[in-house]
Coordinates of C-alpha atoms in Angstrom, one line a residue:
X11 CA 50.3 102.3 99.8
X12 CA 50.1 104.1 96.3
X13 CA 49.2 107.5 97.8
X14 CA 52.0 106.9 100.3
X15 CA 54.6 106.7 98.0
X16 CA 53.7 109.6 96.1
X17 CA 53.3 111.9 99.2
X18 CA 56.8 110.8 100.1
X19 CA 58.0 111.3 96.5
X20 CA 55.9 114.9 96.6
X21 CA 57.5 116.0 100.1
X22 CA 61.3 115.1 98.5
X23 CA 60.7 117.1 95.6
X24 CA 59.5 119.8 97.4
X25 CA 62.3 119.8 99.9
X26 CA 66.1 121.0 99.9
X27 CA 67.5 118.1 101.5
X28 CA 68.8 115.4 99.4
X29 CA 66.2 112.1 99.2
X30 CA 68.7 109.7 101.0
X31 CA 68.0 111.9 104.3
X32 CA 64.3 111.1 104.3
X33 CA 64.5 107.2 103.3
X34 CA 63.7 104.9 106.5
X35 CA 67.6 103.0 106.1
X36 CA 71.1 103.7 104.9
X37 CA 73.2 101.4 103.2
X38 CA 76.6 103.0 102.5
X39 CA 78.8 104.4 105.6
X40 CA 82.7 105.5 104.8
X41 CA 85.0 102.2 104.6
X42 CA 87.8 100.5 103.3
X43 CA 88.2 97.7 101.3
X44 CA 89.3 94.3 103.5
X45 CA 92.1 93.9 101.7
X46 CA 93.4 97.5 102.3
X47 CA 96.3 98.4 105.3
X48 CA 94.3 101.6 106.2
X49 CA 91.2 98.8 107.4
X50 CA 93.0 97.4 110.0
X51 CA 91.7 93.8 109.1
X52 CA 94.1 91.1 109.8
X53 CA 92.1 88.1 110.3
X54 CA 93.0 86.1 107.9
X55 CA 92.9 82.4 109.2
X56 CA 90.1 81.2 106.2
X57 CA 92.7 81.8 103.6
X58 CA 95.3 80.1 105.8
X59 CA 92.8 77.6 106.3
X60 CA 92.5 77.1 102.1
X61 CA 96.2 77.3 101.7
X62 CA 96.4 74.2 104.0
X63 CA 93.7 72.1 102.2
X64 CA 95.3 73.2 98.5
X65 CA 98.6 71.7 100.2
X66 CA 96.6 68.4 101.1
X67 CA 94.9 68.1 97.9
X68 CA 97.4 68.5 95.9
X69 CA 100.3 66.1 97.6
X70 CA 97.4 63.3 98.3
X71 CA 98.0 62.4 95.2
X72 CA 101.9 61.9 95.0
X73 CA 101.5 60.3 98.2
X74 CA 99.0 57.7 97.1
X75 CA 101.1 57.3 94.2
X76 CA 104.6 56.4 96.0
X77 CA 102.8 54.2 98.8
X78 CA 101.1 52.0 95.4
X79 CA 104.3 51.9 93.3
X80 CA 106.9 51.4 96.2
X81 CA 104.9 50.3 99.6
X82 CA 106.3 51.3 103.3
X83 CA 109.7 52.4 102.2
X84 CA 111.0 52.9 106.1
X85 CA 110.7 49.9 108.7
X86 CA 111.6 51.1 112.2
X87 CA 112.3 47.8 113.3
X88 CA 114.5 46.7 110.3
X89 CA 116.4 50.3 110.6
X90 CA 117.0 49.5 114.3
X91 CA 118.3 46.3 113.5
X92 CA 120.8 47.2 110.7
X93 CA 122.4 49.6 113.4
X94 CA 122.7 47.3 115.7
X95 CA 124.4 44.6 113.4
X96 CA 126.7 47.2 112.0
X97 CA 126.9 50.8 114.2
X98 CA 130.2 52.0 112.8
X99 CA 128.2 52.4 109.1
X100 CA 125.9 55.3 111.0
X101 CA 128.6 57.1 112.2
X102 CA 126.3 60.4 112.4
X103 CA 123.8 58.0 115.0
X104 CA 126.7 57.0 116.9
X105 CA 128.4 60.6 117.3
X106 CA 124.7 61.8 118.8
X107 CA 124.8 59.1 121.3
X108 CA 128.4 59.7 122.5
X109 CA 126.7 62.8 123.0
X110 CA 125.8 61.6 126.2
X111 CA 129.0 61.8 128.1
X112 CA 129.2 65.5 127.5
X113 CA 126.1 66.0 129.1
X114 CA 126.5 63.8 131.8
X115 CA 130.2 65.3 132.9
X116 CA 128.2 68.8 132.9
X117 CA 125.9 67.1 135.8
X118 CA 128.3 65.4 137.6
X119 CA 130.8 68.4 137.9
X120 CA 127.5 70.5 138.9
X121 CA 126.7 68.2 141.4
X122 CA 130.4 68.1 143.2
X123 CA 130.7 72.3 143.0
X124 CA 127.0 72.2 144.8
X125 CA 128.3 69.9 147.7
X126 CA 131.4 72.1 148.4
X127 CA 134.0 69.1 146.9
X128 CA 135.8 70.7 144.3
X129 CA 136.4 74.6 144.0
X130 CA 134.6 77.0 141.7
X131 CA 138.0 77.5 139.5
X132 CA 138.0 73.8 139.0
X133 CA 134.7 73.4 138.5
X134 CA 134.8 76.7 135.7
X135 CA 137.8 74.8 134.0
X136 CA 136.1 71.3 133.8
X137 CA 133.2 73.1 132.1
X138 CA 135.5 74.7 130.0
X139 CA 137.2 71.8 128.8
X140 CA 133.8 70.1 128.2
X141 CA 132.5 72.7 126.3
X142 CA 135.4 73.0 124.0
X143 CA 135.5 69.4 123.6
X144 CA 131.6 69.7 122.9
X145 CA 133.2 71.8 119.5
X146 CA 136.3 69.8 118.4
X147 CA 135.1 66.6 118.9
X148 CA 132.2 66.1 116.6
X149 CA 134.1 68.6 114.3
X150 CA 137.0 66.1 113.9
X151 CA 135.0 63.1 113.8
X152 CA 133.6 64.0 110.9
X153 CA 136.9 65.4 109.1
X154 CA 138.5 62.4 109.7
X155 CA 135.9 59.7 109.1
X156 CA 135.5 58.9 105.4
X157 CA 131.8 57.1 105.6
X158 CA 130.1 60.7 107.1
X159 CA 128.2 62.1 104.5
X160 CA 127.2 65.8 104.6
X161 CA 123.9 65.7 105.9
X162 CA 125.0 63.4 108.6
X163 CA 127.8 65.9 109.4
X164 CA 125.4 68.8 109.9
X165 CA 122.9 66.6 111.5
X166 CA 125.6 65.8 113.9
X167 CA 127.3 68.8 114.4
X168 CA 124.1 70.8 114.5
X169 CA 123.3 68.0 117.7
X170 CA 126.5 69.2 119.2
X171 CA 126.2 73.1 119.2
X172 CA 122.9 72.9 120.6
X173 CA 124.6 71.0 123.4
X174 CA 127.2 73.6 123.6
X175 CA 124.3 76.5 124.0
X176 CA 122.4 74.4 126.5
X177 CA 125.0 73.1 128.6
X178 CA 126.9 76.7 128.3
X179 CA 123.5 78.4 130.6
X180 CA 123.2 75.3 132.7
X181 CA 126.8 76.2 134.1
X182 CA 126.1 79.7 134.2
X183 CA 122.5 79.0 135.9
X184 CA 124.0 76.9 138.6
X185 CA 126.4 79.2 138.8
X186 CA 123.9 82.1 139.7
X187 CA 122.0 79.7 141.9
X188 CA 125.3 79.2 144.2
X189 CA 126.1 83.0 144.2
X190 CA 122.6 83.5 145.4
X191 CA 122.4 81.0 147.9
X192 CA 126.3 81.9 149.5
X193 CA 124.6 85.5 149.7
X194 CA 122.0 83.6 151.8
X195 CA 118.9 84.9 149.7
X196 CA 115.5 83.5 150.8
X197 CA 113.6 83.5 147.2
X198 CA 115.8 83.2 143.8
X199 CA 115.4 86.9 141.9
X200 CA 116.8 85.9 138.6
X201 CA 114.4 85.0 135.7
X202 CA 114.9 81.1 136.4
X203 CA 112.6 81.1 139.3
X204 CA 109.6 79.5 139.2
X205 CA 106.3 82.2 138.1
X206 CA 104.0 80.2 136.3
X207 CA 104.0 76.7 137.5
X208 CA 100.3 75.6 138.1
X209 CA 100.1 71.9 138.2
X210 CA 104.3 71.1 139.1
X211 CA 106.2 71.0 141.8
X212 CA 108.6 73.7 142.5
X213 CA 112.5 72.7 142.3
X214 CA 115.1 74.8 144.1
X215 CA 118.9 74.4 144.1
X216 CA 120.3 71.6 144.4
X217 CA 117.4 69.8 143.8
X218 CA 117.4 70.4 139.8
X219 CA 120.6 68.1 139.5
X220 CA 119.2 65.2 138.6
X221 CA 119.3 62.8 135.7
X222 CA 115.5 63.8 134.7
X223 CA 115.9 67.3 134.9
X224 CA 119.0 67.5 132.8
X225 CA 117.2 65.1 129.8
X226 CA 114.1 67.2 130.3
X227 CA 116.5 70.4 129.4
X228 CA 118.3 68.6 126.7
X229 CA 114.9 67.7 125.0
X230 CA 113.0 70.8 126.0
X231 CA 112.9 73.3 123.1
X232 CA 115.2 76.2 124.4
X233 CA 118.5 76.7 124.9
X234 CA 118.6 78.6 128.1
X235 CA 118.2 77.1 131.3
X236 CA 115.8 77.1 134.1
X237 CA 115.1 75.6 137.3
X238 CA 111.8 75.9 137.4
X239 CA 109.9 76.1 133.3
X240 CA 106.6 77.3 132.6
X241 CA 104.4 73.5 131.7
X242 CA 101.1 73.3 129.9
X243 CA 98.5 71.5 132.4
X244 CA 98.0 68.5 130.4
X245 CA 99.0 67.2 126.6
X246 CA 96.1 68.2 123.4
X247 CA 96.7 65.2 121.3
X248 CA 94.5 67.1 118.7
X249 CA 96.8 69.9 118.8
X250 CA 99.6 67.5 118.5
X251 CA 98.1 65.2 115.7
X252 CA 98.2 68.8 113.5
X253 CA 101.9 69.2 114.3
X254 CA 102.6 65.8 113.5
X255 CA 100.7 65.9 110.2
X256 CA 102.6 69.0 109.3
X257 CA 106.1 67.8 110.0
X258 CA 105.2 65.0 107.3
X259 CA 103.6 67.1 105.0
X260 CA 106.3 69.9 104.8
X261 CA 109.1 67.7 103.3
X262 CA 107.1 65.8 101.0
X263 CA 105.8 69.2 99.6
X264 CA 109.8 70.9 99.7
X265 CA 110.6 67.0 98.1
X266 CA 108.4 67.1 95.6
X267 CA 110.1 71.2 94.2
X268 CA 112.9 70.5 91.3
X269 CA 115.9 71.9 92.5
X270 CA 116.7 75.2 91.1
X271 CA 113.3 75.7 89.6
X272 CA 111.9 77.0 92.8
X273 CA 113.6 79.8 94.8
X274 CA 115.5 79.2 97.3
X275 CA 113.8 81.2 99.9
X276 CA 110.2 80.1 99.8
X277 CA 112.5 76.8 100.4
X278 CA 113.6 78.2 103.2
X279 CA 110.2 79.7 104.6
X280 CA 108.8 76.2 104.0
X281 CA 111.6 74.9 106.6
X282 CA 111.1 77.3 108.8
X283 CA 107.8 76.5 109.4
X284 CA 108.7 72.6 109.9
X285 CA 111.0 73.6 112.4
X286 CA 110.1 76.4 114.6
X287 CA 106.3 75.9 114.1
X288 CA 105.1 72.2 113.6
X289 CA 108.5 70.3 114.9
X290 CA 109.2 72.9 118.0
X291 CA 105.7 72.7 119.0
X292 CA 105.1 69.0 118.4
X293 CA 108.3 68.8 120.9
X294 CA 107.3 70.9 123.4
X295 CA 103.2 69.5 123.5
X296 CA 104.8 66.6 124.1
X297 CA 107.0 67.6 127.0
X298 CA 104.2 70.0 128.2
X299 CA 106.7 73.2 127.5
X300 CA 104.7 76.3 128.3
X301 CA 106.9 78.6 126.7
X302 CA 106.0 78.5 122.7
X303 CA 107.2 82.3 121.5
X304 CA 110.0 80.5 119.0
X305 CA 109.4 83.2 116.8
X306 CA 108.2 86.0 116.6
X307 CA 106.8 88.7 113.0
X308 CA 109.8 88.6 111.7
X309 CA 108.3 89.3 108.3
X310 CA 107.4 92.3 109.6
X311 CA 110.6 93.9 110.1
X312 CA 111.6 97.1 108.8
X313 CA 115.4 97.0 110.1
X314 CA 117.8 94.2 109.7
X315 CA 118.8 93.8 113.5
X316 CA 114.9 93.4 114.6
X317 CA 114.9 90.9 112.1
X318 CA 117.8 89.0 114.0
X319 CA 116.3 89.3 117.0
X320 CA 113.1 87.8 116.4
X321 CA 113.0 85.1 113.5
X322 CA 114.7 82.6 115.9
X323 CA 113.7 83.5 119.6
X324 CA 115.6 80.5 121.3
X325 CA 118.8 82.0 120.0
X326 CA 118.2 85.6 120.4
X327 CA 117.5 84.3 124.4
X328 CA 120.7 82.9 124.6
X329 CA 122.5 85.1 123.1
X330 CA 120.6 88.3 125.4
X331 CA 121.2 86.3 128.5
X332 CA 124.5 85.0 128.4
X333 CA 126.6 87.0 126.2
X334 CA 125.0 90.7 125.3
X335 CA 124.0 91.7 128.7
X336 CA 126.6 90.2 130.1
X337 CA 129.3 92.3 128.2
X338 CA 127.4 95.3 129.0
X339 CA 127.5 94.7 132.6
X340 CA 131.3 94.6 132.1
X341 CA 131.1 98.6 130.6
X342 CA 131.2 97.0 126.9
X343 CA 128.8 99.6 124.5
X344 CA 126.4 98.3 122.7
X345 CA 127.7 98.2 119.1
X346 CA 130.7 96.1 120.0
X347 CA 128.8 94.1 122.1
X348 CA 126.2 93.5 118.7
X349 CA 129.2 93.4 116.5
X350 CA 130.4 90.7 118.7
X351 CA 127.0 88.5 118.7
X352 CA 127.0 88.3 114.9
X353 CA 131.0 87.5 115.3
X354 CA 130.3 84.3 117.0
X355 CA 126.8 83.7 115.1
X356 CA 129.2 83.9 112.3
X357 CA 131.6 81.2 113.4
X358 CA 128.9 78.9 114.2
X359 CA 127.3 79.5 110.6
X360 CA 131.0 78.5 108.8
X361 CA 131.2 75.5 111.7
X362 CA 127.8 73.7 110.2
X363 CA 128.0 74.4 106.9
X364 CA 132.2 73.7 106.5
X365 CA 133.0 71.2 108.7
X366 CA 130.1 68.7 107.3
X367 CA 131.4 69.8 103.7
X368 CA 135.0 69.5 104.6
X369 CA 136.3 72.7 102.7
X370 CA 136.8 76.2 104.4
X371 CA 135.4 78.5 102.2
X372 CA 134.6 81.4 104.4
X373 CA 131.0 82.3 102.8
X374 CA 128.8 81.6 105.4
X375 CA 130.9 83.7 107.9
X376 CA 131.6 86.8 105.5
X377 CA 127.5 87.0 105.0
X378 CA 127.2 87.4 108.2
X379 CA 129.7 89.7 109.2
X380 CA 127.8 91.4 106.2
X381 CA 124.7 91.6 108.5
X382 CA 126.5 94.4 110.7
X383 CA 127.0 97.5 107.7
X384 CA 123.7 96.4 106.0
X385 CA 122.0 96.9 109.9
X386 CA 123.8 100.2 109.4
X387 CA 122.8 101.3 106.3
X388 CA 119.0 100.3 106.8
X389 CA 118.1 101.1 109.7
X390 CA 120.2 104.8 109.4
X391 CA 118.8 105.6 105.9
X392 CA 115.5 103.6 105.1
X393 CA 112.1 103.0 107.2
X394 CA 109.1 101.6 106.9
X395 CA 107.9 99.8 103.9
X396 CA 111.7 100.1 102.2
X397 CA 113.2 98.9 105.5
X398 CA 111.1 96.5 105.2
X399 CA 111.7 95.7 101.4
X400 CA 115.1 96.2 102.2
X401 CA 115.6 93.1 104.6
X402 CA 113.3 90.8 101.9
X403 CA 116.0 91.7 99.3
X404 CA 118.6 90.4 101.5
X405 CA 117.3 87.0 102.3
X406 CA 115.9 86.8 98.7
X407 CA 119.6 87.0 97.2
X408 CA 121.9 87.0 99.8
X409 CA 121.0 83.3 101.1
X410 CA 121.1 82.1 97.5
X411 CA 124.1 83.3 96.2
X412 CA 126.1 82.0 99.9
X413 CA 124.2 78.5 98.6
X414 CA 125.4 78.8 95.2
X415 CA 129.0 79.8 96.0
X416 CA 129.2 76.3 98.8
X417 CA 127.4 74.6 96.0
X418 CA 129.8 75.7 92.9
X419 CA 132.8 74.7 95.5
X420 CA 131.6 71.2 96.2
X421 CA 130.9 70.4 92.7
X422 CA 134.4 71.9 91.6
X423 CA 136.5 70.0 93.9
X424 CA 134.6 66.2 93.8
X425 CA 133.7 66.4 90.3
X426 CA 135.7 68.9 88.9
X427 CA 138.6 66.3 87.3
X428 CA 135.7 64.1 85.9
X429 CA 134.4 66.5 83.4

């Protein structure tokens, strides 16, 4: 072995070649780090894994504490029964259920237009009038009834535009579905036809107008309507146990933050992930909902209208399928037509954040309007990394100053005489 070595050791010395050539394995090849962009790694569910157990860890404590110092501090059945001895003291509970008669005039008017007993103007102004009323209603219910509190107002009124978007493409659905069908077509062509039903049955028009395929729609995470929805072959109550646990676990851990001390965006990244990961999915595991794209890298985006388009996918659906392309189809260009979209995202930012607050400030609509020159000015002079820096700095202080302004408001005109 000795006299090996040393005829190895003899034969590099004696060679040009450097020694690594002659040695029987190589352990060093040209790489990047993990961590580095230029490795392409991007596996990184251990560390997602460790942030959930830190999470655990450290709110198993403070939850251990609150259930030995206070006990079960919510009884369904007592909550139940306080409503039902005294409804008018929830008014935010009883606005939701009145709820109901919107979306049952929707389905009753949708069923008279299908049999031929009332005319397609009549039919577009009863949906018009429902709509509207689907607005005004809850907003002057809560303006004029002293008991609603805030967050029952935008609990409420959030309810009711999502009713307004939802009902809004179940018209225009049915609508398409009668055009078709007048044209005699043999197979529907739009995108509500039924591709990826495995284990359902396949609905065609007018067989969708029933009471269970309106609910289902109403419950169903999305706001745009289809006849026919892509469903999951069966329910994973492990998959929904994990939801569940998260949609507890989020708002003891945002809870548990001191106002002010933490910013308000991670506050807001915390309640995204409650609502269009862990609560959206939880609701549509349930409902054996297919379709689970409810967002998409946002976080990724290097220009402020990509942003737009893909933090909130149920939104940016509606908004493609029954206002953008629509106005284009009618010769509208495409920056009027965008200008428009954040017009009316806009009013419906004001509508739940003033009404509920019952003062007209104007903030929440001028920082969106904002949205249109800061798309300009990104995605015209910055790319890449600073686009994408770029639309960080805007949620990082443009949500928390509209916040603070709303906030500074309130405080002035409640408490301002007391101090």
């Amino acid at each position: 072995m000795k006299k090996k070595v040393f005829e190895l050791l003899t034969l590099a010395a004696a060679s040009p070649a450097p020694v690594h050539c002659l040695l029987p394995h190589s352990c060093h090849v040209l790489q990047e780090s993990l961590l580095s962009s230029a490795s392409g790694y991007s596996n990184y569910r251990g560390i997602l894994n460790w942030c959930v157990v830190m999470l655990v860890l450290s709110n198993a404590r403070l939850f251990l504490e609150n259930i030995i110092k206070y006990g079960i501090l919510v009884d369904p059945i007592q909550v139940v029964s306080l409503f039902l001895k005294d409804p008018y003291s929830w008014p935010a509970a009883c606005l939701i259920i009145v709820s109901n008669v919107f979306i049952l005039a929707a389905l009753y008017t949708e069923r008279r237009l299908a049999v031929g007993t009332i005319s397609e103007m009549t039919g577009l102004i009863l949906h018009m009038f429902n709509l509207t009323s689907l607005l005004i209603f809850p907003s002057a219910t809560v303006l004029s009834v002293p008991s609603m509190t805030p967050v029952g107002g935008v609990l409420s009124l959030g309810v009711y535009t999502v009713l307004f978007l939802k009902l809004y493409s179940y018209q225009d659905t049915n609508r398409w579905c009668r055009e078709i069908r007048q044209a005699k077509a043999k197979r529907l062509t739009r995108s509500y036809s039924c591709k990826y039903i495995t284990v359902h049955a396949h609905v065609t028009y007018p067989g969708n107008l029933t009471h269970r395929d309106m609910y289902y729609f109403v419950f169903a995470p999305t706001l745009c309507y289809q006849l026919n929805f892509p469903r999951s072959s069966r329910i994973r109550k492990r998959f929904l146990m994990r939801r569940l646990f998260e949609m507890w676990m989020v708002p003891t851990i945002q809870n548990s933050m001191k106002p002010f001390q933490v910013p308000n965006h991670l506050i807001w990244l915390i309640f995204f992930y409650w609502f269009f990961h862990s609560s959206m999915n939880f609701v549509a595991e349930l409902l054996q909902f297919g379709d689970r794209e409810f967002y998409k890298d946002w976080w990724n985006s290097e220009t402020v209208t990509y942003f737009w388009a893909n933090w909130n996918i149920p939104v940016h659906k509606w908004c493609l399928r029954h206002f953008y392309k629509p106005m284009l189809r009618k010769g509208i260009n495409k920056f009027c037509a965008q200008t428009a979209v954040f017009l009316v995202s806009a009013f419906f930012h004001e509508y739940l954040v003033s009404v509920p607050l019952k003062m007209f400030r104007l903030w929440a609509f001028m920082g969106m309007m904002a949205q249109v020159p800061l798309a300009w000015f990104v995605s015209r002079f910055l790319n890449g990394n600073y686009g994408n820096a770029a639309v960080w700095i805007s949620l990082i202080i443009g949500q928390p100053v509209a916040v603070l302004m709303y906030v500074h408001d309130y405080y002035v005109i409640h408490y301002g005489g007391t101090t």
